[in-house]
Amino acid sequence: MAALRTALHGRLVPALPLSFGSLRNASSFKASDLVIERNAACKPKPDPSTLVFGKQFSDHMLTINWSAKAGWEAPRIKPFQNLSLHPATSALHYSIELFEGMKAFRGVDNHIRMFRPMLNMARMHRSAERSSLPLFEKEELLECIKKLVEVDQEWVPFSQDASLYIRPTFIGTDPSLGVSHPSEAMIFVIVGPVGPYFSTGSFNPVSLLADPSFVRAWKGGVGAYKMGGNYGPTIAVQNEAVKRGCQQVLWLYGEQEEITEVGTMNLFIYWTNEKGEKELLTPPLDGIILPGVTRQSLLDLARTWGEFKVTERTMGMKELLGALDSGKILEVFGAGTACVVSPVGSLLYGEKKYEIPTMQNGPDLAKRFHKELTDIQVSAGPPREGGAPPREGSGLLVAAAEEPAGRCPQVGATRDDMRVMRKKFMLMHHPH
């Protein structure tokens, strides 16, 4: 398990080899310069059992401005508020922007942790370079984000079924209609409590539409970067999937109809290959696949277990359907920060619906991945030797205080109510 903790804590997704000459500045902003303005009127926190994805936001936000003339300004945590943008802002016209998606979890020990955040920082840095946005020190941004979560720590749900979603965003803000390097830019980070990503729940199977007439990304494009332009155009295809009785889209690419991603998730296939071996297969990072943090974590887990073959290679629809017909497919599932692991139950291709036996097979592997990841995220599991923390894949963020200490209490509660909620949460996981 020590090797697993090391793998999940330290292994980085390889950087893509291209360099686009992003706006480099000799000095980054510094977390030590962070200015904090606390919100005087905090909002009531929602009941964790009522949470949906991306509809609730905390009391504060982080902003960091940059200009070609003055460089990076000091980071600021301030009350959550609307942005004021010029109508000619380049992000609005030419999609000079990018974003990330991360989570913070309240552990069974009442500590708050983030899961492999440096992977997100590295990916954000690569996206900034591809977007011609100014570069920054990844560690400095992460320290600022940690401080934002600490300030809004009462927004981290007291629940293992919910978490605090963290959305860093980076936009070009120069007021110009010219298509060029931005001369002004801003990083902003907002956070909010979230429940399951899919309305069907956290571990119910989804149905997929596979239609080769729709393409999400292509070689030489920006499919490997987390930019809004990769997501907006997929909404119409998602609506088409719903019209045809499906919940998500299986994105195909090229003449061989290579399977690439599932909706906004990376795709995994667990099957018995041509040699009779149990194998976990996922498409390779070939420029059209987003290098997901959860994707990398599942690969790290599987390779640490050493119980079956783990392969990154392309698979076309012909091979997939042939494996389904011959009974070789055991489980198909998507993986991502928002959903963690999402099993796939059926596939609509052409006019034919193919049943995928994911749920009939447990799904043993998908459930195992889900449990391992969520246990690591909330530091659950049997005590370790010497009293060490159960698992350390997430990276300690902040230890929640016994008292709110002037912070805004959860669900509009009094401090006494807050203590009761914490005790209930702890008793759920430490009944003795």
Short mmCIF file of C-alpha atoms in Angstrom, two decimals:
data_model
loop_
_atom_site.label_atom_id
_atom_site.label_comp_id
_atom_site.label_asym_id
_atom_site.label_seq_id
_atom_site.Cartn_x
_atom_site.Cartn_y
_atom_site.Cartn_z
CA MET A 1 0.00 0.00 0.00
CA ALA A 2 2.95 2.30 0.57
CA ALA A 3 3.81 1.98 -3.11
CA LEU A 4 0.20 2.79 -3.97
CA ARG A 5 0.24 5.91 -1.82
CA THR A 6 3.46 7.02 -3.46
CA ALA A 7 2.07 6.39 -6.94
CA LEU A 8 -1.18 8.26 -6.34
CA HIS A 9 0.53 11.14 -4.62
CA GLY A 10 3.43 11.77 -6.92
CA ARG A 11 2.97 10.42 -10.43
CA LEU A 12 2.33 13.14 -13.01
CA VAL A 13 0.62 12.84 -16.37
CA PRO A 14 3.38 13.28 -18.98
CA ALA A 15 3.43 16.74 -20.53
CA LEU A 16 2.60 16.93 -24.20
CA PRO A 17 5.70 17.70 -26.28
CA LEU A 18 4.41 20.75 -28.15
CA SER A 19 5.49 24.25 -27.14
CA PHE A 20 3.48 27.22 -28.32
CA GLY A 21 5.53 30.09 -26.90
CA SER A 22 3.01 31.17 -24.31
CA LEU A 23 3.42 34.54 -22.64
CA ARG A 24 6.15 33.83 -20.12
CA ASN A 25 6.82 36.20 -17.28
CA ALA A 26 9.99 36.11 -15.24
CA SER A 27 7.99 36.37 -12.02
CA SER A 28 4.78 34.63 -11.03
CA PHE A 29 2.30 35.83 -8.46
CA LYS A 30 3.13 34.65 -4.94
CA ALA A 31 0.82 33.07 -2.40
CA SER A 32 2.66 35.01 0.29
CA ASP A 33 1.21 38.22 -1.22
CA LEU A 34 -2.37 36.94 -0.92
CA VAL A 35 -4.88 39.55 0.30
CA ILE A 36 -8.03 38.28 2.04
CA GLU A 37 -11.27 40.25 2.31
CA ARG A 38 -13.84 38.22 4.23
CA ASN A 39 -17.52 38.28 3.38
CA ALA A 40 -19.52 40.02 6.09
CA ALA A 41 -22.79 38.32 5.09
CA CYS A 42 -22.39 34.56 4.70
CA LYS A 43 -25.00 32.43 2.99
CA PRO A 44 -26.71 29.44 4.64
CA LYS A 45 -25.22 26.12 3.58
CA PRO A 46 -27.43 23.54 1.85
CA ASP A 47 -28.25 20.13 3.28
CA PRO A 48 -25.73 17.69 1.70
CA SER A 49 -28.55 15.27 0.83
CA THR A 50 -30.15 17.88 -1.46
CA LEU A 51 -27.04 18.82 -3.43
CA VAL A 52 -26.85 18.61 -7.20
CA PHE A 53 -23.81 19.38 -9.34
CA GLY A 54 -22.65 22.95 -9.90
CA LYS A 55 -25.63 24.95 -8.60
CA GLN A 56 -24.38 26.16 -5.20
CA PHE A 57 -21.37 28.38 -4.57
CA SER A 58 -19.48 29.44 -1.46
CA ASP A 59 -19.04 32.85 0.13
CA HIS A 60 -15.65 33.72 -1.39
CA MET A 61 -13.65 33.54 -4.61
CA LEU A 62 -10.03 33.93 -5.67
CA THR A 63 -8.94 36.36 -8.40
CA ILE A 64 -5.48 37.04 -9.85
CA ASN A 65 -5.08 39.66 -12.59
CA TRP A 66 -2.27 39.92 -15.14
CA SER A 67 -1.27 42.47 -17.77
CA ALA A 68 1.59 42.55 -20.25
CA LYS A 69 2.54 45.97 -18.90
CA ALA A 70 2.50 45.29 -15.15
CA GLY A 71 2.75 41.51 -14.89
CA TRP A 72 0.93 39.58 -12.17
CA GLU A 73 -0.93 41.44 -9.44
CA ALA A 74 -1.26 40.14 -5.88
CA PRO A 75 -3.81 37.32 -5.51
CA ARG A 76 -7.04 38.28 -3.77
CA ILE A 77 -9.65 36.25 -1.90
CA LYS A 78 -12.80 38.34 -1.74
CA PRO A 79 -16.57 37.97 -1.36
CA PHE A 80 -18.17 35.95 -4.15
CA GLN A 81 -19.39 38.38 -6.80
CA ASN A 82 -20.08 38.85 -10.48
CA LEU A 83 -17.23 39.69 -12.83
CA SER A 84 -17.14 43.01 -14.69
CA LEU A 85 -15.95 42.48 -18.28
CA HIS A 86 -15.66 44.77 -21.30
CA PRO A 87 -17.98 43.71 -24.17
CA ALA A 88 -14.91 43.15 -26.37
CA THR A 89 -13.24 40.80 -23.88
CA SER A 90 -11.24 38.27 -25.91
CA ALA A 91 -12.47 35.27 -23.92
CA LEU A 92 -16.05 36.09 -24.95
CA HIS A 93 -15.26 36.36 -28.66
CA TYR A 94 -12.44 33.90 -29.33
CA SER A 95 -12.60 31.45 -26.42
CA ILE A 96 -9.19 32.43 -25.07
CA GLU A 97 -9.84 30.58 -21.86
CA LEU A 98 -9.40 27.32 -20.00
CA PHE A 99 -10.61 25.74 -16.79
CA GLU A 100 -9.94 22.93 -14.34
CA GLY A 101 -12.04 20.72 -12.11
CA MET A 102 -10.88 19.58 -8.67
CA LYS A 103 -12.43 18.44 -5.42
CA ALA A 104 -11.82 18.79 -1.69
CA PHE A 105 -13.16 16.12 0.65
CA ARG A 106 -13.97 16.05 4.34
CA GLY A 107 -12.34 12.91 5.69
CA VAL A 108 -13.59 10.57 8.37
CA ASP A 109 -10.98 12.22 10.62
CA ASN A 110 -12.66 15.59 9.91
CA HIS A 111 -9.61 16.81 7.97
CA ILE A 112 -10.09 18.35 4.54
CA ARG A 113 -8.01 17.01 1.67
CA MET A 114 -7.63 17.62 -2.05
CA PHE A 115 -7.05 14.71 -4.40
CA ARG A 116 -3.78 14.89 -6.41
CA PRO A 117 -4.09 18.64 -7.02
CA MET A 118 -0.68 19.03 -8.66
CA LEU A 119 -1.92 16.96 -11.59
CA ASN A 120 -4.60 19.60 -12.13
CA MET A 121 -2.06 22.39 -11.82
CA ALA A 122 0.23 20.72 -14.37
CA ARG A 123 -2.65 20.25 -16.81
CA MET A 124 -3.80 23.84 -16.31
CA HIS A 125 -0.26 25.03 -17.03
CA ARG A 126 -0.18 23.06 -20.31
CA SER A 127 -3.58 24.42 -21.30
CA ALA A 128 -2.38 27.97 -20.59
CA GLU A 129 0.60 27.47 -22.87
CA ARG A 130 -1.63 26.11 -25.67
CA SER A 131 -4.03 29.05 -25.19
CA SER A 132 -1.25 31.67 -25.36
CA LEU A 133 -2.11 32.78 -21.83
CA PRO A 134 0.63 33.85 -19.39
CA LEU A 135 2.33 31.12 -17.42
CA PHE A 136 2.54 30.96 -13.64
CA GLU A 137 4.12 28.93 -10.86
CA LYS A 138 1.90 25.90 -10.30
CA GLU A 139 2.79 25.60 -6.63
CA GLU A 140 1.88 29.24 -5.97
CA LEU A 141 -1.58 28.86 -7.49
CA LEU A 142 -2.19 25.69 -5.51
CA GLU A 143 -1.27 27.46 -2.26
CA CYS A 144 -3.78 30.21 -3.09
CA ILE A 145 -6.49 27.63 -3.80
CA LYS A 146 -5.74 25.83 -0.53
CA LYS A 147 -6.20 29.12 1.31
CA LEU A 148 -9.54 29.70 -0.44
CA VAL A 149 -10.76 26.27 0.68
CA GLU A 150 -9.53 26.98 4.19
CA VAL A 151 -11.46 30.26 4.27
CA ASP A 152 -14.61 28.48 3.03
CA GLN A 153 -14.00 25.19 4.85
CA GLU A 154 -17.50 25.11 6.35
CA TRP A 155 -18.76 24.64 2.78
CA VAL A 156 -17.05 21.24 2.57
CA PRO A 157 -19.99 18.87 3.18
CA PHE A 158 -20.10 16.61 6.23
CA SER A 159 -20.84 13.68 3.95
CA GLN A 160 -19.01 10.95 2.04
CA ASP A 161 -21.54 11.31 -0.77
CA ALA A 162 -20.74 14.98 -1.40
CA SER A 163 -17.65 17.15 -1.76
CA LEU A 164 -16.46 20.68 -2.46
CA TYR A 165 -15.96 21.21 -6.19
CA ILE A 166 -13.17 23.62 -7.13
CA ARG A 167 -13.30 25.39 -10.49
CA PRO A 168 -10.14 27.32 -11.45
CA THR A 169 -10.67 29.33 -14.66
CA PHE A 170 -8.22 31.38 -16.74
CA ILE A 171 -9.48 33.92 -19.29
CA GLY A 172 -8.08 36.53 -21.63
CA THR A 173 -9.62 39.87 -20.61
CA ASP A 174 -8.11 42.45 -22.96
CA PRO A 175 -10.81 44.67 -24.51
CA SER A 176 -9.89 44.15 -28.15
CA LEU A 177 -11.47 42.48 -31.17
CA GLY A 178 -8.09 41.60 -32.64
CA VAL A 179 -7.18 37.91 -32.73
CA SER A 180 -3.83 37.91 -30.94
CA HIS A 181 -1.98 37.13 -27.73
CA PRO A 182 -3.98 38.58 -24.83
CA SER A 183 -2.46 41.63 -23.20
CA GLU A 184 -4.62 41.20 -20.11
CA ALA A 185 -5.79 38.06 -18.36
CA MET A 186 -7.34 36.82 -15.13
CA ILE A 187 -7.35 33.62 -13.12
CA PHE A 188 -10.40 33.19 -10.95
CA VAL A 189 -11.40 30.28 -8.74
CA ILE A 190 -14.88 29.54 -7.42
CA VAL A 191 -15.91 26.64 -5.18
CA GLY A 192 -19.17 25.05 -4.13
CA PRO A 193 -20.60 21.87 -2.58
CA VAL A 194 -21.72 19.20 -5.04
CA GLY A 195 -23.61 15.94 -5.00
CA PRO A 196 -23.71 13.26 -7.72
CA TYR A 197 -22.90 14.45 -11.25
CA PHE A 198 -25.59 12.32 -12.89
CA SER A 199 -29.24 12.64 -11.91
CA THR A 200 -29.48 8.83 -11.92
CA GLY A 201 -27.21 8.74 -8.87
CA SER A 202 -23.58 8.05 -8.14
CA PHE A 203 -23.36 4.44 -9.35
CA ASN A 204 -26.20 3.66 -11.72
CA PRO A 205 -25.39 2.55 -15.30
CA VAL A 206 -25.62 5.04 -18.16
CA SER A 207 -26.59 4.37 -21.78
CA LEU A 208 -24.45 5.62 -24.68
CA LEU A 209 -25.03 6.85 -28.21
CA ALA A 210 -22.19 6.08 -30.64
CA ASP A 211 -22.64 8.02 -33.88
CA PRO A 212 -19.59 8.46 -36.16
CA SER A 213 -21.11 11.58 -37.74
CA PHE A 214 -20.18 13.51 -34.58
CA VAL A 215 -16.56 14.19 -33.57
CA ARG A 216 -15.39 15.71 -30.27
CA ALA A 217 -11.71 16.23 -31.11
CA TRP A 218 -9.14 15.45 -33.79
CA LYS A 219 -5.39 15.02 -34.21
CA GLY A 220 -3.57 18.34 -34.16
CA GLY A 221 -6.44 20.02 -32.32
CA VAL A 222 -6.96 20.85 -28.66
CA GLY A 223 -8.84 17.80 -27.40
CA ALA A 224 -6.06 17.08 -24.92
CA TYR A 225 -6.51 20.47 -23.21
CA LYS A 226 -9.25 21.52 -20.81
CA MET A 227 -10.75 24.41 -22.75
CA GLY A 228 -14.38 25.47 -22.84
CA GLY A 229 -14.39 25.21 -26.63
CA ASN A 230 -14.17 21.44 -26.27
CA TYR A 231 -17.37 21.31 -24.24
CA GLY A 232 -19.91 23.83 -25.57
CA PRO A 233 -20.24 22.19 -29.02
CA THR A 234 -21.00 18.81 -27.43
CA ILE A 235 -24.29 19.99 -25.90
CA ALA A 236 -26.25 19.62 -29.15
CA VAL A 237 -24.91 16.08 -29.57
CA GLN A 238 -25.80 15.31 -25.96
CA ASN A 239 -29.34 16.52 -26.67
CA GLU A 240 -29.46 14.24 -29.70
CA ALA A 241 -28.43 11.33 -27.50
CA VAL A 242 -31.28 12.08 -25.11
CA LYS A 243 -33.76 12.25 -28.00
CA ARG A 244 -32.62 8.77 -29.00
CA GLY A 245 -33.07 7.37 -25.52
CA CYS A 246 -29.45 7.60 -24.32
CA GLN A 247 -27.85 9.50 -21.46
CA GLN A 248 -24.32 10.08 -22.77
CA VAL A 249 -22.27 10.10 -25.98
CA LEU A 250 -19.51 7.65 -26.88
CA TRP A 251 -17.22 9.78 -29.01
CA LEU A 252 -15.70 8.10 -32.08
CA TYR A 253 -12.80 9.22 -34.27
CA GLY A 254 -11.47 8.44 -37.73
CA GLU A 255 -12.13 5.82 -40.38
CA GLN A 256 -11.68 3.00 -37.88
CA GLU A 257 -14.23 4.67 -35.58
CA GLU A 258 -11.85 4.59 -32.64
CA ILE A 259 -13.56 4.91 -29.28
CA THR A 260 -12.19 7.92 -27.41
CA GLU A 261 -14.21 9.37 -24.52
CA VAL A 262 -17.62 8.98 -22.87
CA GLY A 263 -19.38 12.32 -22.53
CA THR A 264 -16.88 14.30 -20.45
CA MET A 265 -15.23 11.17 -19.04
CA ASN A 266 -12.28 8.97 -19.92
CA LEU A 267 -13.28 5.47 -21.03
CA PHE A 268 -12.21 2.09 -19.64
CA ILE A 269 -12.95 -1.42 -20.91
CA TYR A 270 -12.33 -4.50 -18.77
CA TRP A 271 -12.39 -7.60 -20.94
CA THR A 272 -10.89 -10.97 -21.79
CA ASN A 273 -8.51 -10.30 -24.67
CA GLU A 274 -7.60 -12.49 -27.64
CA LYS A 275 -5.00 -14.34 -25.56
CA GLY A 276 -7.53 -15.17 -22.86
CA GLU A 277 -6.02 -12.63 -20.46
CA LYS A 278 -8.02 -10.31 -18.24
CA GLU A 279 -7.14 -6.82 -19.45
CA LEU A 280 -8.02 -3.24 -18.56
CA LEU A 281 -7.91 -1.11 -21.70
CA THR A 282 -8.18 2.64 -22.15
CA PRO A 283 -7.44 4.85 -25.18
CA PRO A 284 -3.92 6.36 -25.23
CA LEU A 285 -3.02 10.02 -24.78
CA ASP A 286 -2.60 10.64 -28.49
CA GLY A 287 -3.69 14.27 -28.63
CA ILE A 288 -7.46 13.80 -28.67
CA ILE A 289 -7.85 12.33 -25.18
CA LEU A 290 -7.94 14.55 -22.10
CA PRO A 291 -5.28 13.36 -19.60
CA GLY A 292 -7.70 12.93 -16.72
CA VAL A 293 -6.57 12.84 -13.10
CA THR A 294 -9.01 10.02 -12.33
CA ARG A 295 -7.85 8.20 -15.47
CA GLN A 296 -4.25 8.33 -14.29
CA SER A 297 -5.28 7.26 -10.79
CA LEU A 298 -7.13 4.17 -12.03
CA LEU A 299 -4.13 3.18 -14.15
CA ASP A 300 -1.83 3.68 -11.15
CA LEU A 301 -4.10 1.57 -8.93
CA ALA A 302 -4.43 -1.23 -11.48
CA ARG A 303 -0.68 -1.39 -12.10
CA THR A 304 -0.02 -1.44 -8.38
CA TRP A 305 -2.41 -4.37 -7.90
CA GLY A 306 -0.71 -6.33 -10.69
CA GLU A 307 -3.69 -8.67 -11.05
CA PHE A 308 -4.46 -8.16 -14.73
CA LYS A 309 -2.95 -6.65 -17.84
CA VAL A 310 -3.19 -2.85 -18.19
CA THR A 311 -3.02 -1.42 -21.70
CA GLU A 312 -3.29 2.03 -23.28
CA ARG A 313 -4.20 1.53 -26.94
CA THR A 314 -6.86 2.36 -29.48
CA MET A 315 -9.90 0.14 -30.03
CA GLY A 316 -12.31 0.60 -32.92
CA MET A 317 -16.04 0.00 -32.90
CA LYS A 318 -15.63 -3.16 -34.99
CA GLU A 319 -13.37 -4.70 -32.35
CA LEU A 320 -15.60 -3.55 -29.50
CA LEU A 321 -18.79 -4.94 -31.05
CA GLY A 322 -17.03 -8.18 -31.92
CA ALA A 323 -15.90 -8.54 -28.32
CA LEU A 324 -19.44 -7.84 -27.12
CA ASP A 325 -20.91 -10.44 -29.46
CA SER A 326 -18.38 -13.06 -28.32
CA GLY A 327 -18.99 -12.36 -24.63
CA LYS A 328 -15.48 -11.07 -23.95
CA ILE A 329 -16.51 -7.69 -22.55
CA LEU A 330 -16.85 -7.77 -18.77
CA GLU A 331 -17.24 -4.11 -17.79
CA VAL A 332 -17.27 -0.71 -19.47
CA PHE A 333 -17.13 2.45 -17.39
CA GLY A 334 -16.24 6.12 -17.55
CA ALA A 335 -14.03 7.94 -15.07
CA GLY A 336 -13.65 11.60 -14.16
CA THR A 337 -13.39 14.07 -11.31
CA ALA A 338 -17.08 14.95 -11.35
CA CYS A 339 -18.46 11.39 -11.42
CA VAL A 340 -15.46 9.36 -10.12
CA VAL A 341 -16.49 6.08 -11.80
CA SER A 342 -19.65 5.64 -13.89
CA PRO A 343 -20.68 2.19 -15.21
CA VAL A 344 -22.03 1.81 -18.75
CA GLY A 345 -25.05 -0.44 -19.29
CA SER A 346 -25.88 -0.18 -22.99
CA LEU A 347 -24.73 1.22 -26.33
CA LEU A 348 -26.80 2.45 -29.28
CA TYR A 349 -24.89 2.20 -32.57
CA GLY A 350 -26.71 2.62 -35.85
CA GLU A 351 -30.19 1.27 -35.24
CA LYS A 352 -29.08 -1.48 -32.87
CA LYS A 353 -28.87 -1.39 -29.10
CA TYR A 354 -26.10 -3.46 -27.52
CA GLU A 355 -26.40 -4.51 -23.91
CA ILE A 356 -23.13 -4.27 -21.98
CA PRO A 357 -22.89 -6.73 -19.05
CA THR A 358 -21.21 -4.27 -16.67
CA MET A 359 -23.79 -4.54 -13.89
CA GLN A 360 -24.25 -8.30 -14.38
CA ASN A 361 -20.56 -8.68 -13.55
CA GLY A 362 -20.86 -6.81 -10.27
CA PRO A 363 -19.42 -4.62 -11.59
CA ASP A 364 -16.57 -5.95 -9.48
CA LEU A 365 -13.76 -3.85 -10.95
CA ALA A 366 -15.67 -0.57 -11.32
CA LYS A 367 -16.93 -0.86 -7.74
CA ARG A 368 -13.46 -1.70 -6.50
CA PHE A 369 -11.99 1.33 -8.24
CA HIS A 370 -14.77 3.53 -6.88
CA LYS A 371 -14.27 2.31 -3.31
CA GLU A 372 -10.47 2.55 -3.44
CA LEU A 373 -10.54 6.11 -4.79
CA THR A 374 -13.25 7.38 -2.46
CA ASP A 375 -11.57 5.72 0.54
CA ILE A 376 -8.32 7.46 -0.34
CA GLN A 377 -10.12 10.76 -0.81
CA VAL A 378 -11.75 10.63 2.64
CA SER A 379 -8.80 8.77 4.24
CA ALA A 380 -10.96 5.79 5.15
CA GLY A 381 -9.69 2.31 5.84
CA PRO A 382 -8.07 0.25 8.59
CA PRO A 383 -5.52 1.92 10.87
CA ARG A 384 -1.94 1.75 9.64
CA GLU A 385 1.06 0.66 11.68
CA GLY A 386 2.47 3.26 14.02
CA GLY A 387 -0.75 5.29 13.98
CA ALA A 388 -0.11 6.68 10.51
CA PRO A 389 -3.06 8.03 8.53
CA PRO A 390 -5.05 5.24 6.79
CA ARG A 391 -4.20 6.36 3.27
CA GLU A 392 -2.40 9.39 1.99
CA GLY A 393 -3.28 9.73 -1.66
CA SER A 394 -5.02 13.05 -1.35
CA GLY A 395 -2.55 15.39 0.23
CA LEU A 396 -3.54 17.01 3.53
CA LEU A 397 -5.15 20.38 2.97
CA VAL A 398 -6.43 21.76 6.25
CA ALA A 399 -7.46 20.26 9.58
CA ALA A 400 -11.00 21.37 10.37
CA ALA A 401 -11.19 23.29 13.63
CA GLU A 402 -13.27 22.08 16.57
CA GLU A 403 -15.02 25.45 16.65
CA PRO A 404 -16.21 27.53 13.67
CA ALA A 405 -14.12 30.35 15.20
CA GLY A 406 -16.07 33.16 13.62
CA ARG A 407 -16.65 31.40 10.31
CA CYS A 408 -20.08 31.05 8.79
CA PRO A 409 -21.77 27.93 10.23
CA GLN A 410 -23.10 25.09 8.10
CA VAL A 411 -26.78 25.13 7.01
CA GLY A 412 -27.32 28.44 8.76
CA ALA A 413 -26.75 26.66 12.06
CA THR A 414 -25.55 27.98 15.39
CA ARG A 415 -22.14 26.93 16.64
CA ASP A 416 -23.84 24.38 18.93
CA ASP A 417 -25.65 22.94 15.89
CA MET A 418 -22.33 22.80 14.08
CA ARG A 419 -20.72 20.75 16.84
CA VAL A 420 -23.66 18.32 16.80
CA MET A 421 -23.36 17.87 13.03
CA ARG A 422 -19.65 17.16 13.32
CA LYS A 423 -20.18 14.63 16.10
CA LYS A 424 -22.82 12.81 14.04
CA PHE A 425 -20.48 12.69 11.06
CA MET A 426 -17.63 11.30 13.15
CA LEU A 427 -19.86 8.72 14.89
CA MET A 428 -20.98 7.38 11.50
CA HIS A 429 -17.40 6.31 10.82
CA HIS A 430 -16.02 5.73 14.33
CA PRO A 431 -18.99 4.18 16.22
CA HIS A 432 -16.74 2.76 18.93
#
